[in-house]
């Protein structure tokens, strides 16, 4: 009997088999039976069903171990698709990813900074319909939509508990309304969780690994996600791993969250840009412009990119600002590792941009030097395999995983007519 | 098929049934089948086996829902026992707990501050044999021993990766040697994990809760543990939730662990006592004595108890020291909750002692004020149900759980002849 973790769906045996075939790329029935601890007849039945549903296909033969050569199984990537949407204040990225997690098409809309959900969601639905219509994707093969945005969230009901992207979104039934518009199951999650599971699904992560993700977006926020044995760590209400609100200074400035000395006040793109603005020589030299900014926290990525590009090119002032941000993030990575005991940490999101290698090397060195249990095993710090679309791709992966590997009890937003 | 989490054993269906009967106190077969999602014949078979093994017994009849009254099941507490040992520098507590987690006997030995494992472990084994011989516990009913001490640890091989209780213990095969001496399966774990799972096993915690434990011992250390749906969160190598080494001050003093500004440098019993020593009026008034202390970090509990007793009696200076420590712990509780999304936090260990109510109320207020997702649900801060023996009782519970609910692959320390 599967053991469901708090806040997550329980994996079915069929789902675990599919996940193992996906992760292995190619695998024989014998290896699959051994990996899952199942009998040969049980595996034969499960694989037959997966073949009939078209999720899996047979592909050539592997080396024999004495008897006849073994037929290998692999996932059929074009059999199912997931839509992933990463909705932010400044931008909204839509991807359609296949069953292997690979994006097959992509669109970008302006963000929702000044738009209420009643206007934004229909616009988004139209764009998704147009995107699907313009590609070769069979609409009946789309299993659902993963909508990735700000937290905290009421994960089960698909409602935001934060006044972001703007206060009109607070308490609005985002997932339910979106499900009505696209006629697909919809789940709501946050950027770092999505980026974390995307890393797993694309096949670069071992099935038993425990790892974390640090997500640096375009504005103030710094997100975190942890994946344990192929599943996002959820905790009580799926609002876990809020690393942007780790207090790094017990006597620090108050944060809007109620805490003091929060990481994202010192280390995020907004914090770096604001420091650069007050460094007059740097601001002038790089053409940074504090004027006309959205006071609610707009897109700092343009100025942040100028700073990280200058840092990477050797500008010592720019470099010292980025290095300070990286050391703070390194400290948070140490806390994350001290609490979750991670095998590795993925750096994801557009915020790392052109300074990814500076961030990677400083965070790695902080973890090497400061992690409590470093005698037990090393912790690697690695860039995301999914680039700056990691959160949107992860949204697609989350819905593929929920619909095919870890089905859950129906929620109000879930059970709508499939889109055909 | 059960899904094993990283670093932990997978629960068997039989184990889950036993755990559900234990948690429910009394339960019918019908309720058990519904709770586990199993068919009636499957439950009948599993319960028959549990009855034959004596782990469970029938007890009276519950209310009928139309048909014949339902026979109720309950755990048979005296059918199995676990030995728990909490080994510290200053003291070593041994308990024997029954299958319900209730301690049935207890012994205390001097700690291992100045004793090598070659001398301490045989002494401990002799004491355990004497304790079992002096009680009515049937030795064949003892499933094993949970040895609880300092981390980091190599959990799988049962070896300490820390020079505590003293450097002679570093890299010594503690679990294997102890298993030879007591002829029982032995597992090694840390104080906060043990205290956390003890809270679950004693029946006060819901099967699906996610909760944390903050453990305050007698010296420097501050431990943490998290339990998700009845299982200790392990991470990659079972060295998770080291909250004593959360950095609360990015520019703080270096810690022996390599990190800076670690919580336990400012908030633990040792930190409070050292602050009191330098507050001359207070030190004189309470009769605190820094002389003759073990410079390696000895037992600060005597002086710490004087301070917490004075604080509880209204001494303003003592109270301000304790309150400062509580606010720092409150900040760590916020980080723990922001990262693990907890339903509640248990305060365990002798360090909370007579100031438990001060700590509880300040930590609660810090969490209420500063937790990021407080719109999603409240987080309660509660004292441990297991008093100052929480870690030792938890050691007994950990081995009961591993042997009966979540059996694991054999390790070198595990498979010895049962003690009869």
GROMACS .gro file of C-alpha atoms in nm, chain A residues 34 36-37 100 127 160 192 204 212 224 246 399:
model
   12
   34UNK     CA    1   1.376  -0.567  -0.936
   36UNK     CA    2   1.006  -0.192  -0.767
   37UNK     CA    3   1.026  -0.516  -0.570
  100UNK     CA    4   0.980   1.355  -2.085
  127UNK     CA    5  -0.301   3.230  -2.548
  160UNK     CA    6  -0.349   3.269  -0.332
  192UNK     CA    7   1.093   2.714  -0.664
  204UNK     CA    8   1.922   1.433  -1.444
  212UNK     CA    9   1.718   2.162  -0.282
  224UNK     CA   10   1.324   2.752  -0.223
  246UNK     CA   11   1.516   3.296   0.661
  399UNK     CA   12   0.075   1.844  -1.353
   0.00000   0.00000   0.00000
